[in-house]
mmCIF file of C-alpha atoms and ligand atoms in Angstrom:
data_model
loop_
_atom_site.group_PDB
_atom_site.id
_atom_site.type_symbol
_atom_site.label_atom_id
_atom_site.label_comp_id
_atom_site.label_asym_id
_atom_site.label_seq_id
_atom_site.Cartn_x
_atom_site.Cartn_y
_atom_site.Cartn_z
ATOM 1 C CA UNK A 250 -16.820 14.488 -28.556
ATOM 2 C CA UNK A 251 -18.473 16.200 -25.594
ATOM 3 C CA UNK A 252 -19.558 12.861 -24.172
ATOM 4 C CA UNK A 253 -16.179 11.365 -23.478
ATOM 5 C CA UNK A 254 -17.399 10.658 -19.899
ATOM 6 C CA UNK A 255 -19.927 8.210 -21.334
ATOM 7 C CA UNK A 256 -17.170 6.625 -23.418
ATOM 8 C CA UNK A 257 -15.457 5.254 -20.308
ATOM 9 C CA UNK A 258 -18.571 3.680 -18.796
ATOM 10 C CA UNK A 259 -17.586 0.319 -20.087
ATOM 11 C CA UNK A 260 -14.224 0.588 -18.339
ATOM 12 C CA UNK A 261 -15.663 1.899 -15.057
ATOM 13 C CA UNK A 262 -18.241 -0.929 -15.127
ATOM 14 C CA UNK A 263 -15.498 -3.497 -15.104
ATOM 15 C CA UNK A 264 -14.575 -2.186 -11.560
ATOM 16 C CA UNK A 265 -11.016 -3.276 -11.971
ATOM 17 C CA UNK A 266 -8.435 -2.894 -9.184
ATOM 18 C CA UNK A 267 -5.601 -2.970 -11.754
ATOM 19 C CA UNK A 268 -5.092 -1.557 -15.241
ATOM 20 C CA UNK A 269 -7.088 -3.205 -17.983
ATOM 21 C CA UNK A 270 -5.095 -6.016 -19.640
ATOM 22 C CA UNK A 271 -5.686 -7.274 -23.186
ATOM 23 C CA UNK A 272 -3.348 -10.113 -24.005
ATOM 24 C CA UNK A 273 -3.034 -13.019 -26.468
ATOM 25 C CA UNK A 274 -1.141 -13.809 -29.689
ATOM 26 C CA UNK A 275 -0.452 -11.379 -32.485
ATOM 27 C CA UNK A 276 -2.181 -13.872 -34.818
ATOM 28 C CA UNK A 277 -4.487 -16.787 -34.288
ATOM 29 C CA UNK A 278 -2.487 -19.635 -35.931
ATOM 30 C CA UNK A 279 -4.260 -22.939 -35.014
ATOM 31 C CA UNK A 280 -7.094 -23.922 -32.762
ATOM 32 C CA UNK A 281 -4.613 -25.619 -30.378
ATOM 33 C CA UNK A 282 -2.434 -22.500 -30.223
ATOM 34 C CA UNK A 283 -5.410 -20.150 -29.569
ATOM 35 C CA UNK A 284 -6.894 -22.375 -26.876
ATOM 36 C CA UNK A 285 -3.533 -23.309 -25.385
ATOM 37 C CA UNK A 286 -2.475 -19.696 -24.782
ATOM 38 C CA UNK A 287 -5.934 -18.843 -23.504
ATOM 39 C CA UNK A 288 -5.814 -21.648 -20.947
ATOM 40 C CA UNK A 289 -2.516 -20.303 -19.610
ATOM 41 C CA UNK A 290 -4.042 -16.844 -19.215
ATOM 42 C CA UNK A 291 -7.196 -17.996 -17.479
ATOM 43 C CA UNK A 292 -7.453 -16.827 -13.869
ATOM 44 C CA UNK A 293 -4.828 -14.110 -14.337
ATOM 45 C CA UNK A 294 -5.424 -10.373 -14.499
ATOM 46 C CA UNK A 295 -6.037 -10.630 -18.245
ATOM 47 C CA UNK A 296 -9.444 -9.082 -19.063
ATOM 48 C CA UNK A 297 -9.714 -9.575 -22.808
ATOM 49 C CA UNK A 298 -8.108 -12.263 -24.946
ATOM 50 C CA UNK A 299 -6.812 -10.888 -28.226
ATOM 51 C CA UNK A 300 -5.854 -12.713 -31.417
ATOM 52 C CA UNK A 301 -5.502 -11.192 -34.933
ATOM 53 C CA UNK A 302 -7.662 -13.092 -37.405
ATOM 54 C CA UNK A 303 -7.045 -10.849 -40.429
ATOM 55 C CA UNK A 304 -3.457 -9.488 -40.425
ATOM 56 C CA UNK A 305 -2.707 -6.287 -42.250
ATOM 57 C CA UNK A 306 0.875 -6.751 -43.415
ATOM 58 C CA UNK A 307 3.069 -3.951 -44.634
ATOM 59 C CA UNK A 308 4.644 -6.231 -47.278
ATOM 60 C CA UNK A 309 2.805 -9.027 -49.108
ATOM 61 C CA UNK A 310 4.013 -12.622 -48.715
ATOM 62 C CA UNK A 311 3.784 -12.620 -44.903
ATOM 63 C CA UNK A 312 1.181 -14.556 -42.913
ATOM 64 C CA UNK A 313 -2.119 -12.772 -43.531
ATOM 65 C CA UNK A 314 -4.228 -14.463 -40.889
ATOM 66 C CA UNK A 315 -6.465 -17.575 -40.722
ATOM 67 C CA UNK A 316 -9.658 -15.630 -41.500
ATOM 68 C CA UNK A 317 -13.171 -16.233 -40.228
ATOM 69 C CA UNK A 318 -12.338 -19.749 -39.030
ATOM 70 C CA UNK A 319 -10.358 -18.218 -36.171
ATOM 71 C CA UNK A 320 -13.481 -16.491 -34.837
ATOM 72 C CA UNK A 321 -14.824 -19.897 -33.918
ATOM 73 C CA UNK A 322 -11.676 -20.547 -31.889
ATOM 74 C CA UNK A 323 -12.209 -17.246 -30.030
ATOM 75 C CA UNK A 324 -15.761 -18.340 -29.259
ATOM 76 C CA UNK A 325 -14.404 -21.540 -27.788
ATOM 77 C CA UNK A 326 -11.974 -19.486 -25.698
ATOM 78 C CA UNK A 327 -14.861 -17.507 -24.207
ATOM 79 C CA UNK A 328 -16.971 -20.625 -23.579
ATOM 80 C CA UNK A 329 -14.116 -22.519 -21.932
ATOM 81 C CA UNK A 330 -12.209 -19.810 -20.006
ATOM 82 C CA UNK A 331 -14.804 -17.090 -19.486
ATOM 83 C CA UNK A 332 -12.363 -14.488 -20.876
ATOM 84 C CA UNK A 333 -13.848 -11.912 -23.153
ATOM 85 C CA UNK A 334 -12.488 -11.733 -26.726
ATOM 86 C CA UNK A 335 -10.911 -9.146 -28.942
ATOM 87 C CA UNK A 336 -9.834 -8.918 -32.593
ATOM 88 C CA UNK A 337 -8.959 -6.412 -35.277
ATOM 89 C CA UNK A 338 -11.471 -5.389 -37.894
ATOM 90 C CA UNK A 339 -10.460 -3.543 -41.063
ATOM 91 C CA UNK A 340 -13.630 -3.516 -43.261
ATOM 92 C CA UNK A 341 -17.383 -4.082 -43.314
ATOM 93 C CA UNK A 342 -17.045 -7.813 -43.888
ATOM 94 C CA UNK A 343 -14.784 -8.192 -40.866
ATOM 95 C CA UNK A 344 -17.177 -6.272 -38.687
ATOM 96 C CA UNK A 345 -20.164 -8.352 -39.784
ATOM 97 C CA UNK A 346 -18.303 -11.616 -39.113
ATOM 98 C CA UNK A 347 -16.918 -10.402 -35.766
ATOM 99 C CA UNK A 348 -20.397 -9.341 -34.595
ATOM 100 C CA UNK A 349 -21.903 -12.674 -35.763
ATOM 101 C CA UNK A 350 -19.340 -14.478 -33.581
ATOM 102 C CA UNK A 351 -20.030 -12.172 -30.650
ATOM 103 C CA UNK A 352 -16.497 -10.857 -30.254
ATOM 104 C CA UNK A 353 -16.655 -8.432 -27.316
ATOM 105 C CA UNK A 354 -14.036 -5.882 -28.220
ATOM 106 C CA UNK A 355 -13.000 -4.767 -31.719
ATOM 107 C CA UNK A 356 -9.950 -2.735 -32.471
ATOM 108 C CA UNK A 357 -9.069 -0.750 -35.547
ATOM 109 C CA UNK A 358 -5.456 -1.150 -36.660
ATOM 110 C CA UNK A 359 -2.923 1.604 -37.264
ATOM 111 C CA UNK A 360 -2.972 1.068 -41.033
ATOM 112 C CA UNK A 361 -6.787 1.514 -41.058
ATOM 113 C CA UNK A 362 -6.885 4.615 -38.897
ATOM 114 C CA UNK A 363 -4.983 6.508 -41.569
ATOM 115 C CA UNK A 364 -7.897 6.175 -43.999
ATOM 116 C CA UNK A 365 -11.097 8.158 -43.325
ATOM 117 C CA UNK A 366 -12.907 6.114 -46.033
ATOM 118 C CA UNK A 367 -12.213 2.817 -44.314
ATOM 119 C CA UNK A 368 -12.990 4.297 -40.864
ATOM 120 C CA UNK A 369 -16.361 5.545 -42.213
ATOM 121 C CA UNK A 370 -17.068 2.115 -43.610
ATOM 122 C CA UNK A 371 -16.311 0.440 -40.281
ATOM 123 C CA UNK A 372 -18.295 3.085 -38.417
ATOM 124 C CA UNK A 373 -21.343 2.524 -40.676
ATOM 125 C CA UNK A 374 -21.062 -1.252 -40.255
ATOM 126 C CA UNK A 375 -20.865 -0.879 -36.465
ATOM 127 C CA UNK A 376 -23.589 1.763 -36.161
ATOM 128 C CA UNK A 377 -25.181 1.678 -32.700
ATOM 129 C CA UNK A 378 -23.248 -1.311 -31.456
ATOM 130 C CA UNK A 379 -22.657 -1.774 -27.747
ATOM 131 C CA UNK A 380 -19.414 -3.627 -28.380
ATOM 132 C CA UNK A 381 -16.199 -1.919 -27.203
ATOM 133 C CA UNK A 382 -14.309 -0.296 -30.086
ATOM 134 C CA UNK A 383 -10.721 0.817 -29.617
ATOM 135 C CA UNK A 384 -8.921 2.923 -32.241
ATOM 136 C CA UNK A 385 -5.119 2.456 -32.629
ATOM 137 C CA UNK A 386 -3.212 5.578 -33.473
ATOM 138 C CA UNK A 387 -2.482 6.050 -37.189
ATOM 139 C CA UNK A 388 0.996 4.952 -38.337
ATOM 140 C CA UNK A 389 1.907 8.593 -38.754
ATOM 141 C CA UNK A 390 2.006 10.979 -35.755
ATOM 142 C CA UNK A 391 -1.195 12.927 -36.585
ATOM 143 C CA UNK A 392 -3.457 13.634 -33.592
ATOM 144 C CA UNK A 393 -6.266 15.064 -35.775
ATOM 145 C CA UNK A 394 -6.418 11.868 -37.859
ATOM 146 C CA UNK A 395 -6.514 9.734 -34.707
ATOM 147 C CA UNK A 396 -9.263 11.856 -33.114
ATOM 148 C CA UNK A 397 -11.076 12.098 -36.432
ATOM 149 C CA UNK A 398 -11.509 8.321 -36.372
ATOM 150 C CA UNK A 399 -12.864 8.344 -32.844
ATOM 151 C CA UNK A 400 -15.270 11.140 -33.868
ATOM 152 C CA UNK A 401 -16.569 9.141 -36.845
ATOM 153 C CA UNK A 402 -17.340 6.224 -34.506
ATOM 154 C CA UNK A 403 -18.931 8.463 -31.859
ATOM 155 C CA UNK A 404 -21.117 10.049 -34.587
ATOM 156 C CA UNK A 405 -22.238 6.535 -35.600
ATOM 157 C CA UNK A 406 -23.700 6.190 -32.116
ATOM 158 C CA UNK A 407 -20.952 3.899 -30.849
ATOM 159 C CA UNK A 408 -20.750 4.562 -27.125
ATOM 160 C CA UNK A 409 -18.098 2.286 -25.729
ATOM 161 C CA UNK A 410 -14.926 3.772 -27.166
ATOM 162 C CA UNK A 411 -11.267 4.116 -26.414
ATOM 163 C CA UNK A 412 -7.881 4.475 -28.033
ATOM 164 C CA UNK A 413 -4.703 2.358 -28.188
ATOM 165 C CA UNK A 414 -1.315 4.035 -28.371
ATOM 166 C CA UNK A 415 1.016 1.807 -30.444
ATOM 167 C CA UNK A 416 3.639 4.285 -31.510
ATOM 168 C CA UNK A 417 4.515 5.824 -34.861
ATOM 169 C CA UNK A 418 6.698 4.789 -37.750
ATOM 170 C CA UNK A 419 9.806 6.678 -38.750
ATOM 171 C CA UNK A 420 12.139 6.318 -41.684
ATOM 172 C CA UNK A 421 15.051 6.687 -39.257
ATOM 173 C CA UNK A 422 16.014 3.501 -37.455
ATOM 174 C CA UNK A 423 15.553 3.862 -33.645
ATOM 175 C CA UNK A 424 15.577 1.499 -30.702
ATOM 176 C CA UNK A 425 11.841 1.263 -31.055
ATOM 177 C CA UNK A 426 9.889 -0.410 -33.805
ATOM 178 C CA UNK A 427 7.428 2.506 -33.600
ATOM 179 C CA UNK A 428 8.523 5.528 -31.603
ATOM 180 C CA UNK A 429 6.163 6.357 -28.763
ATOM 181 C CA UNK A 430 5.980 10.182 -29.138
ATOM 182 C CA UNK A 431 4.575 10.156 -25.583
ATOM 183 C CA UNK A 432 3.792 13.836 -25.863
ATOM 184 C CA UNK A 433 1.003 13.059 -28.307
ATOM 185 C CA UNK A 434 -0.617 10.614 -26.029
ATOM 186 C CA UNK A 435 -0.295 13.145 -23.199
ATOM 187 C CA UNK A 436 -1.909 15.856 -25.415
ATOM 188 C CA UNK A 437 -4.715 13.472 -26.187
ATOM 189 C CA UNK A 438 -5.329 12.763 -22.510
ATOM 190 C CA UNK A 439 -5.287 16.482 -21.718
ATOM 191 C CA UNK A 440 -7.926 17.167 -24.380
ATOM 192 C CA UNK A 441 -10.119 14.148 -23.576
ATOM 193 C CA UNK A 442 -9.361 13.120 -19.962
ATOM 194 C CA UNK A 443 -12.197 10.611 -19.932
ATOM 195 C CA UNK A 444 -11.433 8.767 -23.136
ATOM 196 C CA UNK A 445 -9.901 5.427 -22.145
ATOM 197 C CA UNK A 446 -6.325 5.052 -23.390
ATOM 198 C CA UNK A 447 -4.509 1.721 -23.587
ATOM 199 C CA UNK A 448 -0.804 1.330 -24.273
ATOM 200 C CA UNK A 449 0.524 -1.283 -26.689
ATOM 201 C CA UNK A 450 4.160 -1.812 -25.668
ATOM 202 C CA UNK A 451 4.439 -4.799 -28.071
ATOM 203 C CA UNK A 452 4.135 -2.734 -31.279
ATOM 204 C CA UNK A 453 6.030 0.242 -29.791
ATOM 205 C CA UNK A 454 9.118 -1.801 -28.899
ATOM 206 C CA UNK A 455 9.065 -4.683 -31.400
ATOM 207 C CA UNK A 456 11.215 -6.338 -28.812
ATOM 208 C CA UNK A 457 10.168 -8.334 -25.751
ATOM 209 C CA UNK A 458 13.107 -7.080 -23.649
ATOM 210 C CA UNK A 459 11.635 -3.539 -23.583
ATOM 211 C CA UNK A 460 8.005 -4.383 -22.885
ATOM 212 C CA UNK A 461 8.251 -3.896 -19.138
ATOM 213 C CA UNK A 462 9.876 -0.436 -19.259
ATOM 214 C CA UNK A 463 7.417 0.925 -21.810
ATOM 215 C CA UNK A 464 4.482 -0.501 -19.828
ATOM 216 C CA UNK A 465 5.759 1.115 -16.672
ATOM 217 C CA UNK A 466 6.115 4.490 -18.419
ATOM 218 C CA UNK A 467 2.567 4.163 -19.695
ATOM 219 C CA UNK A 468 1.211 3.475 -16.238
ATOM 220 C CA UNK A 469 3.218 6.411 -14.796
ATOM 221 C CA UNK A 470 1.477 8.516 -17.404
ATOM 222 C CA UNK A 471 -1.916 7.349 -16.158
ATOM 223 C CA UNK A 472 -2.808 5.073 -19.076
ATOM 224 C CA UNK A 473 -5.894 2.909 -18.368
ATOM 225 C CA UNK A 474 -4.453 -0.344 -19.568
ATOM 226 C CA UNK A 475 -2.097 -2.371 -21.657
ATOM 227 C CA UNK A 476 -2.352 -4.624 -24.706
ATOM 228 C CA UNK A 477 0.549 -7.097 -24.726
ATOM 229 C CA UNK A 478 1.104 -9.760 -27.357
ATOM 230 C CA UNK A 479 1.494 -13.153 -25.681
ATOM 231 C CA UNK A 480 2.450 -16.486 -27.315
ATOM 232 C CA UNK A 481 3.319 -19.885 -25.843
ATOM 233 C CA UNK A 482 6.319 -20.198 -28.220
ATOM 234 C CA UNK A 483 7.179 -16.585 -29.180
ATOM 235 C CA UNK A 484 10.231 -17.338 -31.329
ATOM 236 C CA UNK A 485 8.157 -19.549 -33.593
ATOM 237 C CA UNK A 486 5.140 -17.223 -33.851
ATOM 238 C CA UNK A 487 3.854 -16.735 -37.343
ATOM 239 C CA UNK A 488 3.956 -12.965 -36.962
ATOM 240 C CA UNK A 489 5.741 -10.464 -34.737
ATOM 241 C CA UNK A 490 7.917 -13.158 -33.180
ATOM 242 C CA UNK A 491 10.501 -10.842 -31.577
ATOM 243 C CA UNK A 492 8.031 -8.867 -29.528
ATOM 244 C CA UNK A 493 5.812 -11.596 -28.037
ATOM 245 C CA UNK A 494 6.205 -12.775 -24.481
ATOM 246 C CA UNK A 495 5.204 -16.122 -22.957
ATOM 247 C CA UNK A 496 2.137 -16.274 -20.653
ATOM 248 C CA UNK A 497 4.443 -16.840 -17.635
ATOM 249 C CA UNK A 498 6.468 -13.720 -18.583
ATOM 250 C CA UNK A 499 3.284 -11.726 -18.935
ATOM 251 C CA UNK A 500 2.164 -12.681 -15.480
ATOM 252 C CA UNK A 501 5.574 -11.706 -14.111
ATOM 253 C CA UNK A 502 5.380 -8.321 -15.871
ATOM 254 C CA UNK A 503 1.918 -7.648 -14.422
ATOM 255 C CA UNK A 504 3.216 -8.507 -11.002
ATOM 256 C CA UNK A 505 6.296 -6.291 -11.245
ATOM 257 C CA UNK A 506 4.524 -3.210 -12.678
ATOM 258 C CA UNK A 507 3.989 -0.472 -10.141
ATOM 259 C CA UNK A 508 0.468 0.799 -10.259
ATOM 260 C CA UNK A 509 0.006 4.258 -9.025
ATOM 261 C CA UNK A 510 -3.581 4.655 -7.893
ATOM 262 C CA UNK A 511 -5.253 7.891 -7.248
ATOM 263 C CA UNK A 512 -7.366 8.208 -4.105
ATOM 264 C CA UNK A 513 -6.282 9.653 -0.845
ATOM 265 C CA UNK A 514 -4.282 12.894 -1.145
ATOM 266 C CA UNK A 515 -0.921 11.200 -0.502
ATOM 267 C CA UNK A 516 -1.560 8.768 -3.346
ATOM 268 C CA UNK A 517 -2.797 11.538 -5.548
ATOM 269 C CA UNK A 518 0.322 13.621 -4.831
ATOM 270 C CA UNK A 519 2.517 10.622 -5.683
ATOM 271 C CA UNK A 520 0.558 9.927 -8.853
ATOM 272 C CA UNK A 521 0.936 13.553 -10.003
ATOM 273 C CA UNK A 522 4.615 13.628 -9.149
ATOM 274 C CA UNK A 523 5.245 10.351 -10.999
ATOM 275 C CA UNK A 524 3.381 11.671 -13.979
ATOM 276 C CA UNK A 525 5.455 14.843 -14.057
ATOM 277 C CA UNK A 526 8.713 12.842 -13.503
ATOM 278 C CA UNK A 527 7.852 10.554 -16.348
ATOM 279 C CA UNK A 528 7.373 13.654 -18.503
ATOM 280 C CA UNK A 529 10.771 14.998 -17.453
ATOM 281 C CA UNK A 530 12.417 11.648 -18.290
ATOM 282 C CA UNK A 531 10.940 11.775 -21.717
ATOM 283 C CA UNK A 532 12.134 15.332 -22.299
ATOM 284 C CA UNK A 533 15.656 14.577 -20.946
ATOM 285 C CA UNK A 534 15.922 11.644 -23.296
ATOM 286 C CA UNK A 535 14.920 13.926 -26.171
ATOM 287 C CA UNK A 536 17.564 16.438 -25.044
ATOM 288 C CA UNK A 537 20.282 13.775 -25.166
ATOM 289 C CA UNK A 538 18.999 12.487 -28.491
ATOM 290 C CA UNK A 539 19.050 16.056 -29.983
ATOM 291 C CA UNK A 540 22.538 16.800 -28.591
ATOM 292 C CA UNK A 541 23.820 13.549 -30.094
ATOM 293 C CA UNK A 542 22.404 14.543 -33.458
ATOM 294 C CA UNK A 543 23.979 18.040 -33.140
ATOM 295 C CA UNK A 544 27.401 16.479 -32.503
ATOM 296 C CA UNK A 545 26.991 14.176 -35.494
ATOM 297 C CA UNK A 546 26.288 17.272 -37.684
ATOM 298 C CA UNK A 547 29.215 19.041 -36.141
ATOM 299 C CA UNK A 548 31.367 16.030 -37.069
ATOM 300 C CA UNK A 549 30.260 16.437 -40.684
ATOM 301 C CA UNK A 550 31.339 20.081 -40.553
ATOM 302 C CA UNK A 551 34.659 18.919 -39.085
ATOM 303 C CA UNK A 552 35.149 16.615 -42.115
ATOM 304 C CA UNK A 553 34.465 19.540 -44.477
ATOM 305 C CA UNK A 554 36.875 21.822 -42.617
ATOM 306 C CA UNK A 555 39.536 19.159 -42.756
ATOM 307 C CA UNK A 556 39.115 18.815 -46.507
ATOM 308 C CA UNK A 557 39.396 22.567 -47.050
ATOM 309 C CA UNK A 558 42.079 22.980 -44.340
ATOM 310 C CA UNK A 559 40.009 25.570 -42.482
ATOM 311 C CA UNK A 560 40.431 26.437 -38.790
ATOM 312 C CA UNK A 561 38.061 24.654 -36.374
ATOM 313 C CA UNK A 562 37.065 27.808 -34.501
ATOM 314 C CA UNK A 563 35.150 30.397 -36.521
ATOM 315 C CA UNK A 564 34.268 33.090 -33.988
ATOM 316 C CA UNK A 565 31.868 35.162 -36.166
ATOM 317 C CA UNK A 566 29.649 32.136 -36.767
ATOM 318 C CA UNK A 567 29.792 31.279 -33.035
ATOM 319 C CA UNK A 568 28.766 34.787 -32.016
ATOM 320 C CA UNK A 569 25.852 34.643 -34.407
ATOM 321 C CA UNK A 570 24.601 31.374 -32.937
ATOM 322 C CA UNK A 571 25.002 32.658 -29.444
ATOM 323 C CA UNK A 572 23.084 35.905 -30.132
ATOM 324 C CA UNK A 573 20.231 34.055 -31.808
ATOM 325 C CA UNK A 574 19.960 31.455 -29.037
ATOM 326 C CA UNK A 575 19.937 34.089 -26.277
ATOM 327 C CA UNK A 576 16.969 35.770 -27.963
ATOM 328 C CA UNK A 577 15.163 32.476 -28.588
ATOM 329 C CA UNK A 578 15.865 31.484 -24.979
ATOM 330 C CA UNK A 579 14.434 34.714 -23.637
ATOM 331 C CA UNK A 580 11.173 34.011 -25.504
ATOM 332 C CA UNK A 581 10.971 30.643 -23.618
ATOM 333 C CA UNK A 582 11.670 32.124 -20.212
ATOM 334 C CA UNK A 583 15.337 31.060 -20.080
ATOM 335 C CA UNK A 584 17.857 33.505 -18.562
ATOM 336 C CA UNK A 585 20.737 34.879 -20.694
ATOM 337 C CA UNK A 586 23.213 33.485 -18.162
ATOM 338 C CA UNK A 587 21.836 29.959 -18.465
ATOM 339 C CA UNK A 588 21.703 30.020 -22.280
ATOM 340 C CA UNK A 589 25.280 31.330 -22.349
ATOM 341 C CA UNK A 590 26.561 28.615 -19.975
ATOM 342 C CA UNK A 591 24.681 25.838 -21.755
ATOM 343 C CA UNK A 592 25.832 26.864 -25.265
ATOM 344 C CA UNK A 593 29.426 27.324 -24.125
ATOM 345 C CA UNK A 594 29.371 23.744 -22.956
ATOM 346 C CA UNK A 595 27.813 22.578 -26.205
ATOM 347 C CA UNK A 596 30.334 24.561 -28.206
ATOM 348 C CA UNK A 597 33.244 23.131 -26.266
ATOM 349 C CA UNK A 598 32.091 19.588 -26.884
ATOM 350 C CA UNK A 599 31.610 20.443 -30.524
ATOM 351 C CA UNK A 600 35.152 21.834 -30.855
ATOM 352 C CA UNK A 601 36.510 18.736 -29.123
ATOM 353 C CA UNK A 602 34.724 16.592 -31.688
ATOM 354 C CA UNK A 603 35.941 18.658 -34.697
ATOM 355 C CA UNK A 604 39.532 18.784 -33.420
ATOM 356 C CA UNK A 605 39.577 15.041 -33.175
ATOM 357 C CA UNK A 606 38.526 14.829 -36.808
ATOM 358 C CA UNK A 607 40.783 17.604 -38.177
ATOM 359 C CA UNK A 608 43.835 16.210 -36.381
ATOM 360 C CA UNK A 609 43.112 12.597 -37.166
HETATM 361 C C1 PEP B 718 -1.754 -6.014 -34.061
HETATM 362 O O1 PEP B 718 -2.209 -5.589 -33.043
HETATM 363 O O2 PEP B 718 -1.321 -7.161 -34.202
HETATM 364 C C2 PEP B 718 -1.447 -5.035 -35.181
HETATM 365 C C3 PEP B 718 -1.411 -5.454 -36.420
HETATM 366 O O3 PEP B 718 -1.241 -3.850 -34.681
HETATM 367 P P1 PEP B 718 -1.002 -2.393 -35.427
HETATM 368 O O4 PEP B 718 -2.255 -2.056 -36.141
HETATM 369 O O5 PEP B 718 -0.710 -1.535 -34.233
HETATM 370 O O6 PEP B 718 0.233 -2.555 -36.332
HETATM 371 MN MN1 MN B 719 1.232 -7.832 -33.993
#
């Protein structure tokens, strides 16, 4: 992908003075719904109107989309509001129908990106197209798989490319529907600084209350745009009800987001500083998360010690940990004094936890 500069021509040509915004419902439900939401988004900063026509559902029995009929509704949206249109394609038939209906931007969903066979089929069907094609990250955090999909499209002579970061699934329950693993998006930007990257806070959070914060983090990390699911009656949406926002809320979010532009040196300094600070915030949150997990494990040891009536403090084990961590710390440029102080504090907290359990 040497030509990633060329990949962002489509974005530069839009000459936007704000991040790119793709918005619209998770699913097209009815003609009235599709047109109604579009009318509320007309004359806002929304650049592309999205609606899922074919819905890849993790479990069967959920709403699987209205199918090709919905493409006609998107055409009406374009004719009536002037907004460009976007939908997800997941196989050759979808691509052919979407092209026939002159959909302007096609995205590949997270469940498709995991399959090189399906990506190849889509790439072959799209060969040489001048439509914009955005690749969502695969459901699993695998940068090579994500980039591999972009490469297959680039090889099929598709020039207007980009990626969408929508987070990754975990077995563990977290506050996110799909954890962001921001580091992976940062690594991707470092490798391909010109490849447009759009954040999808809707599928990351799964919860409309968190959309603003995730969007702001994305902009602080220099993302090029946002894809936000928007519905006139979110609670009664046929899919992804909890994460959709109303058009009015979307407009408010876009107004409140702080956009850090590069340009003069002061602005550039601020952008860089904000970028680094956003990185630090992510790492600090990971530290707290890891420490929390460590204390939980320590609690489990406390339960065991209680059962066996063993003393909380086992100094040989503690000295072993300390020795190993000092060495490990040295290899990461951390001073012995710092590692000692930090682990003493961790150890103290751990003992406090275990004593509470043993003496309960
Ligand atoms: C969607 O955008 O509605 C969608 C199905 O997204 P994802 O592929 O990220 O799950
Ligand atoms: Mn959705």
